[in-house]
Tab-separated table of C-alpha atoms in Angstrom:
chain	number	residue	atom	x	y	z
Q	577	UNK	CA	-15.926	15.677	-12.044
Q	578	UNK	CA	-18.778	14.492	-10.174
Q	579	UNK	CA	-20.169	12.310	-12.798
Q	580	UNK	CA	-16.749	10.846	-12.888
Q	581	UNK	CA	-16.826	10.043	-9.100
Q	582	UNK	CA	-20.186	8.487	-9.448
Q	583	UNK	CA	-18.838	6.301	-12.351
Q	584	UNK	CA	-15.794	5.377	-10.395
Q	585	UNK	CA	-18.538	4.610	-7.101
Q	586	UNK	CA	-20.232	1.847	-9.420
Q	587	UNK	CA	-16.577	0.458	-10.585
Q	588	UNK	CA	-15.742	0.336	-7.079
Q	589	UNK	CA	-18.839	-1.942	-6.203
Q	590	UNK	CA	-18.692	-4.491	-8.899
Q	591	UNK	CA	-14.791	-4.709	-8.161
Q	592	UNK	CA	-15.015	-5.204	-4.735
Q	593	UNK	CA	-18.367	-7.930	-5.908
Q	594	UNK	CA	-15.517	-9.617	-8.241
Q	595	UNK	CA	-12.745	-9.042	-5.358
Q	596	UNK	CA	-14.998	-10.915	-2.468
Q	597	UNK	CA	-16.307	-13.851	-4.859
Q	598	UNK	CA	-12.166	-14.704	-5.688
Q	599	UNK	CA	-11.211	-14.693	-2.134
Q	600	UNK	CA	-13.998	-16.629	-1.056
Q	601	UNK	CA	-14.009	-19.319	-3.903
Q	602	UNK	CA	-9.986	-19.153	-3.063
Q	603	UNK	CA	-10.412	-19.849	0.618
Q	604	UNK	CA	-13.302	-22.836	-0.043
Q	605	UNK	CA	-10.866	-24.532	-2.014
Q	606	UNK	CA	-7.905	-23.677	-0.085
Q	607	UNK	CA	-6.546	-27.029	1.980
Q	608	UNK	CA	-6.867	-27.643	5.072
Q	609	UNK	CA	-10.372	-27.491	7.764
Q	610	UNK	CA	-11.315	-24.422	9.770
Q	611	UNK	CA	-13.168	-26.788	12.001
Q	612	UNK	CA	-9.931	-28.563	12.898
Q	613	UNK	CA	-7.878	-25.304	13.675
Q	614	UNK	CA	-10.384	-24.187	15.350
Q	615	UNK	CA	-11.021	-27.382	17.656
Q	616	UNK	CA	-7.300	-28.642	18.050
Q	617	UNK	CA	-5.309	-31.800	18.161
Q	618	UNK	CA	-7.494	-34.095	20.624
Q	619	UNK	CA	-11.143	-33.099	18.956
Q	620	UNK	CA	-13.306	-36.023	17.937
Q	621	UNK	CA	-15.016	-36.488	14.042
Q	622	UNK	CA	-18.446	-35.685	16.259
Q	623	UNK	CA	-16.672	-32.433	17.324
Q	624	UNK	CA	-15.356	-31.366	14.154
Q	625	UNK	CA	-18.769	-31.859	12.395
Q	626	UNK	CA	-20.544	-30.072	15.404
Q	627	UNK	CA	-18.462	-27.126	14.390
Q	628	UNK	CA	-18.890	-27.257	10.674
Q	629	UNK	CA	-22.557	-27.199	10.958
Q	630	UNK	CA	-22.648	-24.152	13.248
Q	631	UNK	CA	-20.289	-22.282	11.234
Q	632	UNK	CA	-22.140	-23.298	8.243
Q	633	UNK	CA	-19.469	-25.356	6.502
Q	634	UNK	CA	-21.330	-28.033	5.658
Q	635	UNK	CA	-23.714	-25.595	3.072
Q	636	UNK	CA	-22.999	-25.748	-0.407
Q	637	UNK	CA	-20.763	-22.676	-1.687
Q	638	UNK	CA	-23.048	-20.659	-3.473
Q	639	UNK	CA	-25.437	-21.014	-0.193
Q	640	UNK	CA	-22.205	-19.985	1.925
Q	641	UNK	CA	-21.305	-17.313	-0.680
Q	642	UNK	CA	-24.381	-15.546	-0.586
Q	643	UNK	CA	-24.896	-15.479	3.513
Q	644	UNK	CA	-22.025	-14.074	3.602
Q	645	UNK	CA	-22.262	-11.353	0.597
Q	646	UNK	CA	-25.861	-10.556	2.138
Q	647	UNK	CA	-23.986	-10.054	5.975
Q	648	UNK	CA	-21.043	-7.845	4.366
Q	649	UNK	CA	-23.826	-5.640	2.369
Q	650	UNK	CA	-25.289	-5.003	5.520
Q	651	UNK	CA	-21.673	-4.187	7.375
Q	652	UNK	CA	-21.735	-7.799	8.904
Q	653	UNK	CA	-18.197	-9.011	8.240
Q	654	UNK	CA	-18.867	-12.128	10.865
Q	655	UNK	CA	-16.355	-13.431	13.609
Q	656	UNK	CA	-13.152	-14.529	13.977
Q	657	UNK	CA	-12.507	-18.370	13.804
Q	658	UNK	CA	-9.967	-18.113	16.104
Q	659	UNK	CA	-10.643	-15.700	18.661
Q	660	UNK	CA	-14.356	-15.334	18.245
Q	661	UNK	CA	-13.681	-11.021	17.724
Q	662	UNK	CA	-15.627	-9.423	15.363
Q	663	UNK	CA	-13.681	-8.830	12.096
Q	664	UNK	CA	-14.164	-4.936	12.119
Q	665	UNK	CA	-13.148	-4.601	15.112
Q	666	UNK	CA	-9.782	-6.849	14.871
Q	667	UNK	CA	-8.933	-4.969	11.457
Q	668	UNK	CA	-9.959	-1.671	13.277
Q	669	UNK	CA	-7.522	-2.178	15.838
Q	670	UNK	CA	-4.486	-2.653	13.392
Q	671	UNK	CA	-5.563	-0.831	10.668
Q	672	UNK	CA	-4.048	2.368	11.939
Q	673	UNK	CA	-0.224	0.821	12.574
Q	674	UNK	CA	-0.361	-0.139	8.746
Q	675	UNK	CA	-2.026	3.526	7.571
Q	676	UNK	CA	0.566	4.942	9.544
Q	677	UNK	CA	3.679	2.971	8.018
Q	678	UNK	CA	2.024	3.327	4.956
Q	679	UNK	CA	2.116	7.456	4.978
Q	680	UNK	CA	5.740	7.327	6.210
Q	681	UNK	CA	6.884	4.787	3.472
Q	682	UNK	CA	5.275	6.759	1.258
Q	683	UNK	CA	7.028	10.485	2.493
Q	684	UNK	CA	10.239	8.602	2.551
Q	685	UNK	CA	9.584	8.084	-1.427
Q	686	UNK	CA	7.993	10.534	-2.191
Q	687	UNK	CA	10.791	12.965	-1.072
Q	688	UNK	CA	14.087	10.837	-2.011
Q	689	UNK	CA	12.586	9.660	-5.319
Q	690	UNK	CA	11.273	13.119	-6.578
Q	691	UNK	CA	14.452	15.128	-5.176
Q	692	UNK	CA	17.037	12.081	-6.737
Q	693	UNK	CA	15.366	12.097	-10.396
Q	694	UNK	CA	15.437	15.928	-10.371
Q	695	UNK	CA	18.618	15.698	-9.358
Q	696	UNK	CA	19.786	13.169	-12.124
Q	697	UNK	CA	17.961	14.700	-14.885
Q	698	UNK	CA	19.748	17.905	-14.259
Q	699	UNK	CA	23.220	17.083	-13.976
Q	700	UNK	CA	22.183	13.731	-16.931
Q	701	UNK	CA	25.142	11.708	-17.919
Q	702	UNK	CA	27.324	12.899	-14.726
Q	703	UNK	CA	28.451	10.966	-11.886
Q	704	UNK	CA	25.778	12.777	-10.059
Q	705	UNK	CA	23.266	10.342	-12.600
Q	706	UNK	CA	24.753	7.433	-12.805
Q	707	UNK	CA	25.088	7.392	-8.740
Q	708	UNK	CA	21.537	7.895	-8.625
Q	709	UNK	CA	20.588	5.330	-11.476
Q	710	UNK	CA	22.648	2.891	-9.116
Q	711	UNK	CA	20.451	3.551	-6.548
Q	712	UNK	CA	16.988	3.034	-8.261
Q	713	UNK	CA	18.470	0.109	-9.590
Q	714	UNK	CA	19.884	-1.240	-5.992
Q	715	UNK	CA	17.089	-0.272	-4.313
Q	716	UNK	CA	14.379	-2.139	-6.694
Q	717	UNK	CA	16.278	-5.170	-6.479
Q	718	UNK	CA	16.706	-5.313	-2.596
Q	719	UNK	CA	14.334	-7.764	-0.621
Q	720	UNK	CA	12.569	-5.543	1.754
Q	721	UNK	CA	13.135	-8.840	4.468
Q	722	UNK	CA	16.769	-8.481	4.118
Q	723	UNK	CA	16.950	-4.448	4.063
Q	724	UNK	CA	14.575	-4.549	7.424
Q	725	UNK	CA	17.552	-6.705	8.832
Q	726	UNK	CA	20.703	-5.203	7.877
Q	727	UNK	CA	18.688	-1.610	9.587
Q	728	UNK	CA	18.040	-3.534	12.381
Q	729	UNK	CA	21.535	-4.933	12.916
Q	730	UNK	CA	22.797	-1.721	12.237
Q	731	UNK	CA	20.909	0.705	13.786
Q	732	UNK	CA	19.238	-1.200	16.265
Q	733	UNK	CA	21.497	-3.602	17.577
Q	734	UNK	CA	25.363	-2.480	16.852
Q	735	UNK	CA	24.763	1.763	17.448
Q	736	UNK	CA	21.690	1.148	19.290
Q	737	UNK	CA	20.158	4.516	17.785
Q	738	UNK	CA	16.449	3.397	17.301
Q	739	UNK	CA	14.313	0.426	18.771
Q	740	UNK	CA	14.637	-2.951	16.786
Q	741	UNK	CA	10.550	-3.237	16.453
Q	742	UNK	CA	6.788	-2.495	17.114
Q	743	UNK	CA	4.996	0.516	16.580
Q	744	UNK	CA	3.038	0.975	19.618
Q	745	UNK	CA	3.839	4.889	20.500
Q	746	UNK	CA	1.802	7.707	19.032
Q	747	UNK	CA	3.304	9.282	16.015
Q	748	UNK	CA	3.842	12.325	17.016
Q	749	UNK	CA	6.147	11.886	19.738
Q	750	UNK	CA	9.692	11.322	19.681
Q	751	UNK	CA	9.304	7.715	20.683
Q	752	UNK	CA	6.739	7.364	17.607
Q	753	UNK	CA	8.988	8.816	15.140
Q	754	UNK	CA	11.939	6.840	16.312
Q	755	UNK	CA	9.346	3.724	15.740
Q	756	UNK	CA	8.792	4.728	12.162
Q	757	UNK	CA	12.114	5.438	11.071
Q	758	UNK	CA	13.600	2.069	10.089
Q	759	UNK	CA	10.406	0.323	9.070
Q	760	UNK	CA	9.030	3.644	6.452
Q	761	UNK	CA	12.699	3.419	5.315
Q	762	UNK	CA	12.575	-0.387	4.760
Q	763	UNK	CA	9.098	-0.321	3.201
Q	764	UNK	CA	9.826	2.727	1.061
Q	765	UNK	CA	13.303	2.313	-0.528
Q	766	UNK	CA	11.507	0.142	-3.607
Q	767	UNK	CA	8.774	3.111	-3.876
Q	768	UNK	CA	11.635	5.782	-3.880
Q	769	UNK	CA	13.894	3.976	-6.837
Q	770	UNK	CA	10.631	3.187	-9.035
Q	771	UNK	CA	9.626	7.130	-8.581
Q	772	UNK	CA	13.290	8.129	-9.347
Q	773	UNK	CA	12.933	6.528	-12.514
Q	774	UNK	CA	10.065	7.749	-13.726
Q	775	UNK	CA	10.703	11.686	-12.684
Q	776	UNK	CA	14.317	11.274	-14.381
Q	777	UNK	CA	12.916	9.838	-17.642
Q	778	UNK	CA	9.661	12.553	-17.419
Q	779	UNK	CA	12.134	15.526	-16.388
Q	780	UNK	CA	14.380	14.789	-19.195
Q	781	UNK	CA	11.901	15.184	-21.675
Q	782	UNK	CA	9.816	18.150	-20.330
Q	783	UNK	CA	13.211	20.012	-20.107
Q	784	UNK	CA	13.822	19.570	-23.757
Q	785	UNK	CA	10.618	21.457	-24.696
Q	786	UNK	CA	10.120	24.756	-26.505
Q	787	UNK	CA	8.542	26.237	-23.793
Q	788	UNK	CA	11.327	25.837	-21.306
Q	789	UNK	CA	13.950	27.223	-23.861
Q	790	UNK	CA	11.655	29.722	-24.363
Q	791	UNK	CA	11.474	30.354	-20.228
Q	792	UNK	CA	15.490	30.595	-20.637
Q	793	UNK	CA	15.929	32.561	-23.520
Q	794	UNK	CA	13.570	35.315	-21.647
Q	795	UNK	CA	15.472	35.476	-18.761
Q	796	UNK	CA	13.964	33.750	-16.385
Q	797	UNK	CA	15.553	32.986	-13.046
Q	798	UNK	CA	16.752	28.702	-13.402
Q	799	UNK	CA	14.812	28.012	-10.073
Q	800	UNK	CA	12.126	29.263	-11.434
Q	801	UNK	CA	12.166	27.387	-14.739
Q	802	UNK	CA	12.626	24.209	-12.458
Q	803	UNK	CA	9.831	24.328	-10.302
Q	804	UNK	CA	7.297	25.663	-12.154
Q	805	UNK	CA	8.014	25.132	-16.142
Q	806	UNK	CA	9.534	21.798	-15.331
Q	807	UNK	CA	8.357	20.191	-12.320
Q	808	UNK	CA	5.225	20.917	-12.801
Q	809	UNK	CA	4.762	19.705	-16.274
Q	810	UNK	CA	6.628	16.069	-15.559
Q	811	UNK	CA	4.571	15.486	-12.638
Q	812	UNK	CA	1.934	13.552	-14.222
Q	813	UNK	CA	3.179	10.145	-14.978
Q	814	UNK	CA	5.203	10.770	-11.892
Q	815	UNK	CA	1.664	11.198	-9.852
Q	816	UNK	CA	0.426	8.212	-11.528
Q	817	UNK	CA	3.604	6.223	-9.859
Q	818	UNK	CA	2.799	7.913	-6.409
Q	819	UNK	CA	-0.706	6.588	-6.178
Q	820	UNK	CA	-0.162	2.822	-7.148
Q	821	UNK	CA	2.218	2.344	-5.118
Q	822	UNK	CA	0.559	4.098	-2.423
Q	823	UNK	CA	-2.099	1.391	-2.871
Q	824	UNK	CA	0.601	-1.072	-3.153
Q	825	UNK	CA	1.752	-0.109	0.004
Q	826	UNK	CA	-1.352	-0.468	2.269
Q	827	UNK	CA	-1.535	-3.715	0.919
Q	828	UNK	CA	2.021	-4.927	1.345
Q	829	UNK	CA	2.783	-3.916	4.421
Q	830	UNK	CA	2.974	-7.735	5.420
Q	831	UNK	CA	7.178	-8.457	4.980
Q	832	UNK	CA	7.420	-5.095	7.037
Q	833	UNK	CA	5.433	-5.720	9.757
Q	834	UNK	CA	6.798	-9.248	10.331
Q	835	UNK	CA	10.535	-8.364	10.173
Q	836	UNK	CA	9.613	-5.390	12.763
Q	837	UNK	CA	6.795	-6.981	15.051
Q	838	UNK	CA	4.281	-4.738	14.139
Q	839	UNK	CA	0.776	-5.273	15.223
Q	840	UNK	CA	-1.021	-4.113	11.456
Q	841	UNK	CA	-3.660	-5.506	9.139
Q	842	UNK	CA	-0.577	-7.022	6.576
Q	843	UNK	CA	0.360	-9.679	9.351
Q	844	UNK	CA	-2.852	-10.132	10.502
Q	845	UNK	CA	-4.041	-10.891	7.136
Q	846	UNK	CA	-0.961	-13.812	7.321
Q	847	UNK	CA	-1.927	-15.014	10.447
Q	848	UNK	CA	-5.146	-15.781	9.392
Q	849	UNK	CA	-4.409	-17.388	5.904
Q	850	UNK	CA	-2.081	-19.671	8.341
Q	851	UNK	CA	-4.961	-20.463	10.419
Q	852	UNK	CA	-8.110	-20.655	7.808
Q	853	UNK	CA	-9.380	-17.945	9.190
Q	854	UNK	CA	-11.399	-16.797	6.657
Q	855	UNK	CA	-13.769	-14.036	7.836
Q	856	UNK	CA	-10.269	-12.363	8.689
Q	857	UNK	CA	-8.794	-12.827	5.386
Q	858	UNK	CA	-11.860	-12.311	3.635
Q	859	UNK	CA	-12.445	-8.599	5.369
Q	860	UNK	CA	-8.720	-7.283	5.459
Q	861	UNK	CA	-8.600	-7.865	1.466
Q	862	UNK	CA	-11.686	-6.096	1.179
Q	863	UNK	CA	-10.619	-3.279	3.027
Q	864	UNK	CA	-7.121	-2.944	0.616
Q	865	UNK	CA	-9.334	-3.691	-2.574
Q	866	UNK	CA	-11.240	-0.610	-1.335
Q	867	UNK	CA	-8.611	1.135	-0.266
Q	868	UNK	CA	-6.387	1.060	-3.685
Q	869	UNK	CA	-9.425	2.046	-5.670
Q	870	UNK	CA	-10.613	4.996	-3.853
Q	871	UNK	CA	-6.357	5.767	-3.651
Q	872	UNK	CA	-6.775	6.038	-7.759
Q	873	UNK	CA	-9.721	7.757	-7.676
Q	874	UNK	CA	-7.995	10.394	-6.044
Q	875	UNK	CA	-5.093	10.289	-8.578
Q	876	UNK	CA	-7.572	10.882	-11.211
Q	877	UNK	CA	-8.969	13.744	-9.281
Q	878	UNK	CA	-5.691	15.272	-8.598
Q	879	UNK	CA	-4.897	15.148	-12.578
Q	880	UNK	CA	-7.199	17.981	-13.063
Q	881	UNK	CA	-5.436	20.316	-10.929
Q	882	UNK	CA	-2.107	19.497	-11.928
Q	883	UNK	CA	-2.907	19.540	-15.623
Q	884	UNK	CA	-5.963	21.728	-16.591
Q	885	UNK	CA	-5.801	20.314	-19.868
Q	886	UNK	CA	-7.198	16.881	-18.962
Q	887	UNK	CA	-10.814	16.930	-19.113
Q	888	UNK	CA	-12.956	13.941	-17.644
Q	889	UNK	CA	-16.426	15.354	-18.862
């Protein structure tokens, strides 16, 4: 297990190496001049060119590439275009809002996916199924923009049951929770369908095998041969669902946080494409790069536990 951490530590540096060199070559070929957003509508050419040489824009790209690689190995992720903040600090500020919607999203899956594909694997082929296959189907093909408004409307605006936006309140209050209801709920719904689908279709095959009839035939109690002969066993693939989209989720928090006016790293990653700022962009993808893998390490590490028959040595 360690060895396999260590292996994954190396992955993890030459991906986020390969992750960094994309953005950046993306970004210095993206249209449009940082020195021009930067200085506004009524700088001069002698302005603009002022600016590019102090930012360093003027440097060929492998020269810009590598100042910048050499500052981010050393925890230097530079400034802020825009509003001259250090990057770290900016993403620091946000980065909890999206961790937070992310963990809620991911509960709200997590517990209506599991609990409806259980639920339509057991009672298979009844109306009880093909309700629930509606729903995984309805709620993959929904456009988390237009979900986020019909909750609103409803919710918000017509019963007036939870606020319409932001997520400024500490979780763990009443006010926090309220916060998090329609946006985890918004951002979650595709999660919960996907995992659905793959406990139903896992669940239906681990309750065909020989050692659950064998369970039955013995006399042991039905709850019992649920959570523990068949649960258990179909929870692999079902795991391996759980942690991409996790990942998925930190990173795509953006549509979310825009239809709800929350302050996290998803809109200020858009704000900053919008503007060329590309420290910001540059650090906030390098912090979900880093983010997903170190999410699938611990899918791999959870394997193990689940399944002592899977052996990474």
């Amino acid at each position: 297990m360690i060895g396999l951490i260590i292996k994954r530590m190396f992955q993890l540096l030459f991906l986020l190496f390969g992750i960094s060199f994309l953005v950046f070559s993306s970004m210095y070929i993206a249209p449009g001049d940082p020195a021009a957003m930067i200085a506004g509508p009524t700088a001069t050419e002698s302005d603009l060119e002022a600016i590019r040489e102090n930012l360093g824009l003027n440097d060929p790209f492998l020269v810009q590439y590598g100042r910048y690689l050499g500052n981010t190995l050393q925890g230097d992720f530079g400034y802020s275009y825009q509003t001259k903040q250090s990057v770290a600090e900016a993403i620091a500020i946000r980065f909890p809002n999206t961790l937070k919607l992310a963990i809620a999203s991911m509960i709200v899956a997590v517990v209506i996916g599991i609990i409806t594909g259980l639920v339509s694997a057991l009672k298979h082929n009844s109306w009880l199924d093909v309700t629930a296959t509606t729903f995984a189907l309805a709620g993959i093909s929904i456009p988390n923009f237009w979900l986020g408004a019909i909750l609103i409307l409803i919710f918000a605006v017509n019963l007036q049951w939870l606020p319409v936006g932001g997520l400024n309140e500490p979780f763990y209050t009443v006010e926090g929770m309220k916060q998090l209801i329609l946006p985890a709920i918004t951002l979650g719904t595709a999660s919960a369908a996907m995992i659905a689908r793959i406990a139903r279709s896992s669940i239906l095959e681990v309750i065909k095998a020989d050692y659950v009839r064998t369970a039955r035939a013995k006399g042991v109690k039905e709850r019992t041969v649920i959570w523990v002969h068949t649960l258990k066993n179909a929870m692999i693939p079902v795991i391996t669902v759980i942690g991409l989209n996790f990942g998925f989720l930190l990173g795509g928090t953006i549509i979310t946080e825009k239809v709800f006016a929350i302050n996290g790293v998803g809109r200020l990653m858009v704000d900053a494409i919008a503007m060329r700022d590309f420290p910001l962009v540059q650090g906030s993808v390098l912090l979900v790069a880093t983010l997903f893998v170190v999410v699938n390490l611990f899918v791999d590490i959870v394997y193990t536990y689940i399944d002592p028959r899977i052996s990474y040595d």
